[in-house]
Short mmCIF file of C-alpha atoms and ligand atoms in Angstrom, two decimals:
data_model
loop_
_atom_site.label_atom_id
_atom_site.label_comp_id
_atom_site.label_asym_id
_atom_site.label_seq_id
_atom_site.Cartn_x
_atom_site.Cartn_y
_atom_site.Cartn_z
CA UNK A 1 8.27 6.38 -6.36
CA UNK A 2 9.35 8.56 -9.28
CA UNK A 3 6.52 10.14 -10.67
CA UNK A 4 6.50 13.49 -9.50
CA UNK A 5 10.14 13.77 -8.84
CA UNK A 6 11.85 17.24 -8.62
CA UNK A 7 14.61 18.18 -10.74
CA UNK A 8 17.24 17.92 -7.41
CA UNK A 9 18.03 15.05 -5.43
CA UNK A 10 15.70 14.21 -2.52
CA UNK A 11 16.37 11.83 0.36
CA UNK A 12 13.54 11.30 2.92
CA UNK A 13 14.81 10.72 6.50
CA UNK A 14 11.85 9.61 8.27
CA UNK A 15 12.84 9.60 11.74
CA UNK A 16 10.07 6.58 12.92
CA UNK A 17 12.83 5.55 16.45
CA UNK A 18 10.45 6.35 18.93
CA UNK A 19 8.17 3.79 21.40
CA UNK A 20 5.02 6.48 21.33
CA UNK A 21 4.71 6.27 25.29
CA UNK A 22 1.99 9.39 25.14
CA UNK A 23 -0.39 7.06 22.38
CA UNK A 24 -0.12 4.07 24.65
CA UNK A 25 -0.06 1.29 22.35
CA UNK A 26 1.44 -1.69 22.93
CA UNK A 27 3.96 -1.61 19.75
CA UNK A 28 6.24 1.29 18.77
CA UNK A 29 3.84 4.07 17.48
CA UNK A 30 5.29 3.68 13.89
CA UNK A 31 3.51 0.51 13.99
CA UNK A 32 0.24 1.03 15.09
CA UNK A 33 -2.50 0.71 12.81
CA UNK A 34 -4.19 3.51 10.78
CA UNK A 35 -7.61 2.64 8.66
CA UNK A 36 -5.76 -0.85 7.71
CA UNK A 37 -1.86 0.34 7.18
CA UNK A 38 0.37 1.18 9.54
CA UNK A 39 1.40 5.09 10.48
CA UNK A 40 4.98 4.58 8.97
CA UNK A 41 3.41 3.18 5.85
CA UNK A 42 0.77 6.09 5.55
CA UNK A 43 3.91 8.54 6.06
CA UNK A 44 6.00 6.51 3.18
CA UNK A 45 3.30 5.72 0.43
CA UNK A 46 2.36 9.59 1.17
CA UNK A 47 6.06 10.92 0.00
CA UNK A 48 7.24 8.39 -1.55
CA UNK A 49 6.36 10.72 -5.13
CA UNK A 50 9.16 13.46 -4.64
CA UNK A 51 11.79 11.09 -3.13
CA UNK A 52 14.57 9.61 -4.74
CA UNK A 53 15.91 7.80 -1.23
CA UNK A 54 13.85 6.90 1.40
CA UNK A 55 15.32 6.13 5.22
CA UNK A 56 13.68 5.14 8.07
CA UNK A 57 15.07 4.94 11.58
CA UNK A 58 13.35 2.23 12.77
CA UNK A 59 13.39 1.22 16.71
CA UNK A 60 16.01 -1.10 17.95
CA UNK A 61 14.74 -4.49 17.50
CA UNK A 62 12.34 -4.11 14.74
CA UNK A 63 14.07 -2.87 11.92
CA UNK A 64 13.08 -6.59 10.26
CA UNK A 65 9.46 -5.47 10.90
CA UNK A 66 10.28 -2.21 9.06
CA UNK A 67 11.94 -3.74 5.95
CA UNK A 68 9.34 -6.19 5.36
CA UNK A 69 6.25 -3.94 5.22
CA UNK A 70 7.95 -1.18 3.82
CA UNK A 71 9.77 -3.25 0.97
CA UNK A 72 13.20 -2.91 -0.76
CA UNK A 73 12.92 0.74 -1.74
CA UNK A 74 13.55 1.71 1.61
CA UNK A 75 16.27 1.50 3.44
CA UNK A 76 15.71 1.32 7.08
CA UNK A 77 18.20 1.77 9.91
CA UNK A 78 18.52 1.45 13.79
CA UNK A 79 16.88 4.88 15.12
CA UNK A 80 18.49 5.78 18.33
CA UNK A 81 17.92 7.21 21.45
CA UNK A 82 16.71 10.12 20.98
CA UNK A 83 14.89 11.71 17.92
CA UNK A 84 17.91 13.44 16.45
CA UNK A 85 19.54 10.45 17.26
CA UNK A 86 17.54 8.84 15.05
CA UNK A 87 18.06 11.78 12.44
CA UNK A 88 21.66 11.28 12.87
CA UNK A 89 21.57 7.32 12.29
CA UNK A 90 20.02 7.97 8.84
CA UNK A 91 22.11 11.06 7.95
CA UNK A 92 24.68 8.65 7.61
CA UNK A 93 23.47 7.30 4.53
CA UNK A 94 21.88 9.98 2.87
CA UNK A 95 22.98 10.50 -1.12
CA UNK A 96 21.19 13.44 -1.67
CA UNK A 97 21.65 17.39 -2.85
CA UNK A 98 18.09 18.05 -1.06
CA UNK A 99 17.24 16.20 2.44
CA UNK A 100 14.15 16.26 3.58
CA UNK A 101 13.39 15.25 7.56
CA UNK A 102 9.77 14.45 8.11
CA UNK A 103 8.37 12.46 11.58
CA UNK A 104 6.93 9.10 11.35
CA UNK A 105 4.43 10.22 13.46
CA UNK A 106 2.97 13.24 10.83
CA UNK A 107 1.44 10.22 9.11
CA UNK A 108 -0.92 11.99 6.65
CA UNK A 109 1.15 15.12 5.22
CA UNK A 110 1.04 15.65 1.78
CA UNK A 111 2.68 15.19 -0.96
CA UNK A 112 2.22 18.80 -1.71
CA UNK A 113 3.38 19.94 1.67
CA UNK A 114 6.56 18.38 0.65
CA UNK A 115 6.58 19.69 -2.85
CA UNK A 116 6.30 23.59 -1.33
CA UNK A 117 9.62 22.56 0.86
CA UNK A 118 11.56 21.66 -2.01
CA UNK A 119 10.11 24.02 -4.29
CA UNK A 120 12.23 26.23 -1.73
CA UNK A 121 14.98 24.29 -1.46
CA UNK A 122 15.32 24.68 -5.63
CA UNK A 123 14.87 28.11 -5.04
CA UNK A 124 18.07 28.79 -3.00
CA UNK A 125 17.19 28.64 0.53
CA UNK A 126 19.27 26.78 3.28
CA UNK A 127 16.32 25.48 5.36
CA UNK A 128 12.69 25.56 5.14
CA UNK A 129 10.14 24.61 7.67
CA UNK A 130 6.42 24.27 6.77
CA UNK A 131 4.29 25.76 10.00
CA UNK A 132 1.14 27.48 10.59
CA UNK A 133 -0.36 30.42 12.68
CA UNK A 134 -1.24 29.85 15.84
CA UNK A 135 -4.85 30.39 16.94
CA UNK A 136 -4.25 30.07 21.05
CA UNK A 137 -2.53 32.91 22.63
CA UNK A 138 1.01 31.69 23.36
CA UNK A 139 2.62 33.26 27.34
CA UNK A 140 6.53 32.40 28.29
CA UNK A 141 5.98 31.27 32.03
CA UNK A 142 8.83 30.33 34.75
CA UNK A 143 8.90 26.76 36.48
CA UNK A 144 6.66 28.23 39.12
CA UNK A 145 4.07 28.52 36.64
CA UNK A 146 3.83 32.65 36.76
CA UNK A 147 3.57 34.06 33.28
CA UNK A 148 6.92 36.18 32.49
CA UNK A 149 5.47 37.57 29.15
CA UNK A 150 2.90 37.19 26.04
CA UNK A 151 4.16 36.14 22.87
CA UNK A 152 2.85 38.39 20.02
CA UNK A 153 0.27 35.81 18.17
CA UNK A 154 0.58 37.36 15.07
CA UNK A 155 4.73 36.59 15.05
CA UNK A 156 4.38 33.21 16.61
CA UNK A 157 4.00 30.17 13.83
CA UNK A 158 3.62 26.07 15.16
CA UNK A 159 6.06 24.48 13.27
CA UNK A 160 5.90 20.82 11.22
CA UNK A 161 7.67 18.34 9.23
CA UNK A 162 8.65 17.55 6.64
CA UNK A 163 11.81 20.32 7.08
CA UNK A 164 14.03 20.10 4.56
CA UNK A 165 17.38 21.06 3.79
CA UNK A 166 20.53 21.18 1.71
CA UNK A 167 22.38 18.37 2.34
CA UNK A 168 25.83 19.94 3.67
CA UNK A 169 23.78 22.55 5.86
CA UNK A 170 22.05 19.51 7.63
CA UNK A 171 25.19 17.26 8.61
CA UNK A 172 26.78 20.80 9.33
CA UNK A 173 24.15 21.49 11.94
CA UNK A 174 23.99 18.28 13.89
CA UNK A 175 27.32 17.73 13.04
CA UNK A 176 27.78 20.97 15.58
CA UNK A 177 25.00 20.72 18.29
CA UNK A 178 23.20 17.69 19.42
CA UNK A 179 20.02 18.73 21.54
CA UNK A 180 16.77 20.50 19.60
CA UNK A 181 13.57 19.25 19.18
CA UNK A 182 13.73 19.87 15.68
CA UNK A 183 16.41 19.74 13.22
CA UNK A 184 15.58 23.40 12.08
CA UNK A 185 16.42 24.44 15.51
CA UNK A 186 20.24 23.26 14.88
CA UNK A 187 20.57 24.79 11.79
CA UNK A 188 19.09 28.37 13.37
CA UNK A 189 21.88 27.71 16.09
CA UNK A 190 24.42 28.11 13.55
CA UNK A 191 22.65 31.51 12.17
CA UNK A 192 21.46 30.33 8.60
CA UNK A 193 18.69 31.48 8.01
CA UNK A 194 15.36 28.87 8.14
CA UNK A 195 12.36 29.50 5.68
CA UNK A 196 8.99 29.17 6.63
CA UNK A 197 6.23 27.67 4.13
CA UNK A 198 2.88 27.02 4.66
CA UNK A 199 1.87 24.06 6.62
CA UNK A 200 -1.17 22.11 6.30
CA UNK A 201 -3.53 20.95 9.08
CA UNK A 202 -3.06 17.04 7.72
CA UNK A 203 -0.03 17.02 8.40
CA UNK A 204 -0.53 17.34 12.37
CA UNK A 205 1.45 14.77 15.26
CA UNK A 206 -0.17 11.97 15.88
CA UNK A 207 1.02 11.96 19.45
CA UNK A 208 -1.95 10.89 21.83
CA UNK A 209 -4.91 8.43 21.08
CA UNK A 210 -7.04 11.54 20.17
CA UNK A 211 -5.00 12.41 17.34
CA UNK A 212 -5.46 8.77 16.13
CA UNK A 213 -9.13 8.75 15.88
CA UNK A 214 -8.49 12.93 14.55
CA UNK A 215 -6.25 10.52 11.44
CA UNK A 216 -9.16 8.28 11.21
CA UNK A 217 -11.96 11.23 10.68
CA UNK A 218 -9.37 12.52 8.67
CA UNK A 219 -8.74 9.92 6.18
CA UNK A 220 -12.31 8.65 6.02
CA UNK A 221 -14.13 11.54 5.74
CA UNK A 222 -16.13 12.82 8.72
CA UNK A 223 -19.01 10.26 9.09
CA UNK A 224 -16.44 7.46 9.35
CA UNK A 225 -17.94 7.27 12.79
CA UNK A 226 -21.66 7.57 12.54
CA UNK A 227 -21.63 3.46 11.72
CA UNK A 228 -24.56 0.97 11.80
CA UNK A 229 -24.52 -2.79 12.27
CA UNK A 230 -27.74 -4.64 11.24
CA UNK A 231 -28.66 -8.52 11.46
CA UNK A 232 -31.11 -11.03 9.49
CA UNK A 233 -32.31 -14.64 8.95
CA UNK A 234 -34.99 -15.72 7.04
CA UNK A 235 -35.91 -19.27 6.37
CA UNK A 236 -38.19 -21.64 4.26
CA UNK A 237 -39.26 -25.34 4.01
CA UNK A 238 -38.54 -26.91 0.65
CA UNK A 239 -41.36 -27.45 -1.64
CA UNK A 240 -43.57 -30.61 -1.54
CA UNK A 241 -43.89 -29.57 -5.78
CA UNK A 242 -40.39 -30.68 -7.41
CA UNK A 243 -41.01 -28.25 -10.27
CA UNK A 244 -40.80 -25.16 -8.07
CA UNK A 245 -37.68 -23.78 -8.86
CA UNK A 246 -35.12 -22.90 -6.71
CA UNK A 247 -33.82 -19.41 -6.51
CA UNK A 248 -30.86 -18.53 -3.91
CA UNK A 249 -28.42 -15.86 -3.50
CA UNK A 250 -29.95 -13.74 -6.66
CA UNK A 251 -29.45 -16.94 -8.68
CA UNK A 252 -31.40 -19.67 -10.22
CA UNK A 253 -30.85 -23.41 -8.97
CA UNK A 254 -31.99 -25.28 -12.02
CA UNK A 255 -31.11 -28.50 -10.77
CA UNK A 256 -32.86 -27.82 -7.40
CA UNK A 257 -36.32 -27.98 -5.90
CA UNK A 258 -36.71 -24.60 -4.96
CA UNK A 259 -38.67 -23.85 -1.55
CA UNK A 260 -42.24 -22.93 -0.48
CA UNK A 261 -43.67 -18.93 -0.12
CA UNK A 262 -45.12 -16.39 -1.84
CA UNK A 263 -42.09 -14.76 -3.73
CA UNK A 264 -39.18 -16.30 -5.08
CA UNK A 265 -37.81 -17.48 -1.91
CA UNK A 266 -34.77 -16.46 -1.77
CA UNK A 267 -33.27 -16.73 1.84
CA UNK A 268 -29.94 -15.22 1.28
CA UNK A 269 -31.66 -12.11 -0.40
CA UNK A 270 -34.45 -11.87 2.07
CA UNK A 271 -32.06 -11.98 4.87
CA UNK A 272 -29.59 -9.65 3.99
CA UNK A 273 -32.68 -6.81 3.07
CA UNK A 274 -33.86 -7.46 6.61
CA UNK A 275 -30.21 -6.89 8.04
CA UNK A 276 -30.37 -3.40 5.76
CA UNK A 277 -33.59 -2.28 7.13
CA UNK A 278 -32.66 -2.91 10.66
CA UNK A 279 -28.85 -1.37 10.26
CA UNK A 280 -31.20 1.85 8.90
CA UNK A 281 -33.71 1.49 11.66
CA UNK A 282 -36.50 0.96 8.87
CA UNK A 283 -38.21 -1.65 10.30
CA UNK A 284 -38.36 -5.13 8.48
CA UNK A 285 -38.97 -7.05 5.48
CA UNK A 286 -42.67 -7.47 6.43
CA UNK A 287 -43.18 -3.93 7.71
CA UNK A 288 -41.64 -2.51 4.22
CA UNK A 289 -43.37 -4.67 1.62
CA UNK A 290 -46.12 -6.16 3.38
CA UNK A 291 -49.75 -5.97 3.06
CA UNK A 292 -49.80 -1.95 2.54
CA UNK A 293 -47.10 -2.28 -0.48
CA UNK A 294 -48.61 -5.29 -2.23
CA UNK A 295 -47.15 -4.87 -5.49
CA UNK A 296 -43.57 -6.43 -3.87
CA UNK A 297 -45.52 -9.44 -3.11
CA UNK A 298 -44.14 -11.64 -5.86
CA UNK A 299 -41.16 -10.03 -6.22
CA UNK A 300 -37.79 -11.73 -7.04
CA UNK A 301 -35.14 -11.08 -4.44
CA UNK A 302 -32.57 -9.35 -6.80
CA UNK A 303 -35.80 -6.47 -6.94
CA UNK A 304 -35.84 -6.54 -3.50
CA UNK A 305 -32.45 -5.78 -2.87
CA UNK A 306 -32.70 -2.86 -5.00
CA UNK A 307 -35.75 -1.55 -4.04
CA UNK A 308 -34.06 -1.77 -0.21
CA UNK A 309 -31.18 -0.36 -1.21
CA UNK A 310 -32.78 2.74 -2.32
CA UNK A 311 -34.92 3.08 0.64
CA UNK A 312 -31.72 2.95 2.62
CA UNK A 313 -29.76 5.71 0.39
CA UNK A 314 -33.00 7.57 0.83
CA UNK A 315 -32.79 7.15 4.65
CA UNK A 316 -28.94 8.59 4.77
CA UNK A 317 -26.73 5.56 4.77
CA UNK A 318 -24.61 4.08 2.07
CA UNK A 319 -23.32 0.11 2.20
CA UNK A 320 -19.82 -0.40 3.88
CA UNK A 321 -20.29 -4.22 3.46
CA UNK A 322 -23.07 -7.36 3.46
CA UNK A 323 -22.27 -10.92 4.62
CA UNK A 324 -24.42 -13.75 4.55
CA UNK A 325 -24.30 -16.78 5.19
CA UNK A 326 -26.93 -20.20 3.51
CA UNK A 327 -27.48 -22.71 6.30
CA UNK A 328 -28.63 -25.99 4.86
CA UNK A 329 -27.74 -29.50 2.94
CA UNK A 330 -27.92 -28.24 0.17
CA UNK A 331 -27.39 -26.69 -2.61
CA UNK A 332 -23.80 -26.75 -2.67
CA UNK A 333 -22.11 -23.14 -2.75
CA UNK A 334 -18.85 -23.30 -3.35
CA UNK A 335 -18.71 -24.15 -7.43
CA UNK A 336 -21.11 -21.18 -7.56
CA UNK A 337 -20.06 -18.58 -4.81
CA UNK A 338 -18.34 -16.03 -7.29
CA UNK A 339 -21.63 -15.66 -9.34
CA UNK A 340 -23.40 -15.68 -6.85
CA UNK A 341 -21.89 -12.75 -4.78
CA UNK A 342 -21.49 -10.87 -7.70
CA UNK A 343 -25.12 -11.19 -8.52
CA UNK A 344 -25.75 -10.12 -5.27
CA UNK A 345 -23.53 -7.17 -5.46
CA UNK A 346 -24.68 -6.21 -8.95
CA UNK A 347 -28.39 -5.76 -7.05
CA UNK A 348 -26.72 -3.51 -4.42
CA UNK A 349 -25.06 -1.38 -6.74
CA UNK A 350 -21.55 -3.24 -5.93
CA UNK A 351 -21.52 -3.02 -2.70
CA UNK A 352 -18.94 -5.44 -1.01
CA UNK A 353 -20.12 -8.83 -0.41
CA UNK A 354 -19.19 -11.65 1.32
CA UNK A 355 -21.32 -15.29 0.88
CA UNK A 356 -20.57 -18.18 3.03
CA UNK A 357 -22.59 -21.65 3.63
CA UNK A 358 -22.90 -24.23 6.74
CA UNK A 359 -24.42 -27.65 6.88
CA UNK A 360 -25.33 -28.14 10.67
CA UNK A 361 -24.52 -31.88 11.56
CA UNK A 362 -27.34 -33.26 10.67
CA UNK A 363 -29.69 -31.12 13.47
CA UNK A 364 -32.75 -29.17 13.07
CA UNK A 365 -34.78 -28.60 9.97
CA UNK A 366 -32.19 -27.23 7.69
CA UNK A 367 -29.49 -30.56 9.24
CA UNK A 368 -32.84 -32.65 8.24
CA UNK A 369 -32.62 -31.82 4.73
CA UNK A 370 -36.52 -30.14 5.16
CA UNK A 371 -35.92 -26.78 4.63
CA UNK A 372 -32.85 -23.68 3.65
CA UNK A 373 -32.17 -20.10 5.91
CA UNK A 374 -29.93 -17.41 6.08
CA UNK A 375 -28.34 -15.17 8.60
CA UNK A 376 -27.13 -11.59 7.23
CA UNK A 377 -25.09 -8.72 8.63
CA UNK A 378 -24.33 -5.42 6.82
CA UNK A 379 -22.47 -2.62 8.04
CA UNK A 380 -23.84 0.76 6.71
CA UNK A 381 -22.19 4.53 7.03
CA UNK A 382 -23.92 7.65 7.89
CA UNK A 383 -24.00 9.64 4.32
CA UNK A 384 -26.58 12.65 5.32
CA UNK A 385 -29.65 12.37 4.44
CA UNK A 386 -30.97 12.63 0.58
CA UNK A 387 -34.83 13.47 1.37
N1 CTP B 401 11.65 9.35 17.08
C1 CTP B 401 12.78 8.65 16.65
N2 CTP B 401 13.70 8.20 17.57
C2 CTP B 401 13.53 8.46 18.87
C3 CTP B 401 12.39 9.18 19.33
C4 CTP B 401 11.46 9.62 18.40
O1 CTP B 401 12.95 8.42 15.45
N3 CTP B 401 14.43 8.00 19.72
C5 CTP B 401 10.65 9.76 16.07
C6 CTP B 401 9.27 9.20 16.38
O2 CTP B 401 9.19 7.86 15.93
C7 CTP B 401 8.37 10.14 15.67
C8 CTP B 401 9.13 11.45 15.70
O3 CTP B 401 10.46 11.14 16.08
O4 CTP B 401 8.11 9.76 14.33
C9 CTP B 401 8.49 12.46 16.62
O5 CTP B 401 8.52 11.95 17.95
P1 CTP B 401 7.24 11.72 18.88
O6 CTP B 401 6.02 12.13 18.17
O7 CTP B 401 7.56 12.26 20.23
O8 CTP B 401 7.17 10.11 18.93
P2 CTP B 401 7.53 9.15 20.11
O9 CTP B 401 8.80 9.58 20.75
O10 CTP B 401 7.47 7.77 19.57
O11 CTP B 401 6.30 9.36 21.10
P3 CTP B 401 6.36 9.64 22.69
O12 CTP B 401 7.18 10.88 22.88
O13 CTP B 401 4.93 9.79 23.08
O14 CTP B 401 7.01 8.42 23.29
MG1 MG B 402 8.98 11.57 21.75
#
C-alpha cells in the first residue's frame, strides 16, 4: 500500500456501516459480491496506493468478517448508526495530517480521483470534494410537490467521495454538528471554505441493484453481458487393431490402444470444438469440416481446435473458459491432467481450461470398457465482430 504515497499523511476512513436496504441483498451491501471480490474490497485494493492508514467502519456484528478479508493492514471498527456515525467511530483512530472520507459503497473510484483530492489538500485547502456537473435540470419543490424554484444547472455540481480533509478541520466539524449527509456539509456549516475537484463517473454509488450490474459493465468492459454457453460430446469405440494409437486430450497415449474413426480420435478435442461452434451458433463439427472441407478429414485434434478457434474469433467471440470432461475406464487422467490441459490450452491460444474424468460404474459402453466420450462446455464473450 505504499507505492504511490503522497508526501503528507493520509488516513482512509471508509465509512462501509450501512445494511444497503435500497440494493436488497441479503448481507450488508459492503459485502456483496462484485465480479468475484466484495464492494469493500474493490473500494480498499482501489486506494489502498495513496494511504498510509486505512479504517473501515464495519456493521455491528461483522467486523470479524471485515478483518479477515480485508487483512491486517486495515483496521476496522464498529460503524454506527448512522453514516457519520460511522465517520465518527473511525475518526477516533485516525493518525493522519490528511484524512480522506470515501463510501464503501463508491466501490470503483480511482486511485487518481483520490490523488486530485490530496493534490489539494498539499496545496493548502481545508476541504475538497470531487463532484461533477449535473446534466438533469435540478427544481427546489415543497412537501406538496409544487416546484418553489429552478436551480441554475450551470452552478449546481453532484457531489462524491472520496472528500478529504485536514485532519483538525474534520474532528472540528463533526466535533460541532452531527446531522449532514456528507462530511463536507459539516465543515461548510462552520464557514471554511470546501474545494471542488473533478469527479469521475467510476466513482458513482452503488446504491440500487442497477448500479451493481452499471459496476459489472463497468469493470468488465461493456460486452461483459453479451455471453454464450455452448455444449458437446463426442464418442468412439476402441479399436479392434492394438497398434492404433491412442490420442486424447491433445496428447498421445503411448501405452494405449487408441480408438476407431477417421481422424485422430480425440474425444476430449472433438467435444469441446463442437461446444465452441454451438456457443458461436456455427453449427457443428460435421457441418464445419465435413464433406465440403475435406482437407480437415485426417486432422489431429490439437489442428482442430485451432482451426475452431479462429472461426470463432472470426465470428465475434473470444474464450471465457472450456471444460471437459473423458468418460471411460480408461486411460487414467489424473498423473497426466496438467499436460494435458495445458496442451489443450496451448491449441486455444491459452484459453482457461478445465479437464476432468468419470468412470460410470461399470454401465454402458464406456462402464464396459468398449469404447471413450466426452462432454464439453465453453463459455464465450461477445468481442464485435472481426470480418
Ligand atoms: N454507512 C455507514 N454507516 C451507516 C450507514 C451507512 O458506514 N450507519 C456507509 C455505507 O456503508 C456506505 C456509505 O455510508 O458505504 C453510503 O451510504 P449508503 O450508500 O446509503 O449505504 P447504505 O446505508 O448501506 O444503503 P441504504 O441506504 O440503501 O440502506
Ligand atoms: Mg444509507
Amino acid at each position: 500500500m505504499r507505492s504511490l504515497l503522497p508526501n503528507h499523511s493520509v488516513t482512509v476512513i471508509i465509512p462501509a456501516g450501512g445494511s444497503g436496504e435500497r440494493l436488497g441483498a441479503l448481507l450488508p451491501k459492503a459485502l456483496v459480491l462484485l465480479a468475484g471480490r466484495t464492494l469493500v474490497e474493490h473500494c480498499v485494493s482501489n486506494i489502498a496506493p495513496i494511504a498510509n492508514q486505512i479504517i473501515v467502519a464495519a456493521p455491528a456484528g461483522f467486523e470479524e468478517e471485515f478483518r479477515s478479508l480485508l487483512g491486517d493492514d486495515v483496521l476496522v471498527v464498529t460503524g454506527g448508526v448512522t453514516r457519520a456515525d460511522s465517520v465518527r467511530a473511525a475518526l477516533e483512530y485516525a493518525t493522519s495530517e490528511f484524512i480522506l472520507v470515501h463510501d464503501a459503497a463508491r466501490s470503483l473510484a480511482s486511485v487518481e480521483l483520490a490523488g486530485r483530492v490530496i493534490d489539494a489538500l498539499a496545496s493548502g485547502e481545508k476541504a475538497v470534494i470531487p463532484a461533477l456537473a449535473v446534466i438533469d435540470t435540478i427544481k427546489h419543490v415543497d412537501h406538496n410537490n409544487f416546484v418553489i424554484s429552478t436551480h441554475e444547472r450551470s452552478a449546481l455540481r453532484a457531489v462524491q467521495t472520496p472528500q478529504g480533509f485536514d485532519a483538525k478541520t474534520l474532528r472540528a466539524a463533526h466535533a460541532s454538528s452531527h446531522d449532514a449527509t456528507d462530511d463536507a456539509g459539516l465543515v461548510e456549516a462552520l464557514n471554511i471554505p470546501v474545494k471542488i475537484v473533478d469527479g469521475e463517473d467510476k466513482a458513482f454509488k452503488i446504491t440500487l441493484p442497477e448500479d451493481l450490474a452499471r459496476a459489472q459493465r463497468t469493470l468488465l468492459g461493456e460486452f461483459a453481458e453479451d455471453i454464450r454457453i455452448g455444449i458437446g460430446t463426442d464418442a468412439h469405440a476402441f479399436s479392434a487393431d492394438s497398434n492404433r494409437p491412442m490420442w486424447l486430450a491433445g496428447l498421445l497415449w503411448s501405452d494405449e490402444v487408441g480408438v476407431d474413426g477417421h481422424s485422430d480420435g480425440d474425444v476430449a478435442a472433438h467435444a469441446i470444438c463442437d461446444a465452441l461452434f454451438s456457443a458461436a451458433q456455427l453449427g457443428d463439427l460435421g457441418s464445419n469440416y465435413g464433406v465440403a472441407e475435406p482437407q480437415w478429414a485426417g486432422a489431429s485434434g490439437a489442428k482442430l481446435l485451432q482451426e475452431t478457434l479462429r472461426r470463432v474469433r472470426t465470428a465475434g467471440f473470444e474464450i471465457n473458459n472450456v471444460s471437459v470432461q473423458v468418460v471411460g475406464n480408461r486411460p487414467k487422467i489424473g498423473p497426466r491432467r496438467a499436460e494435458a490441459i495445458s496442451a489443450l490450452a496451448k491449441a486455444l491460444d491459452g484459453a482457461p481450461v478445465s479437464l476432468s474424468a468419470t468412470t460410470t460404474d461399470g454401465l454402458g459402453f464406456t462402464g464396459e470398457g468398449k469404447g471413450l466420450s466426452a462432454i464439453a462446455s465453453v463459455l464465450l464473450r461477445a468481442t464485435g465482430r472481426i470480418s
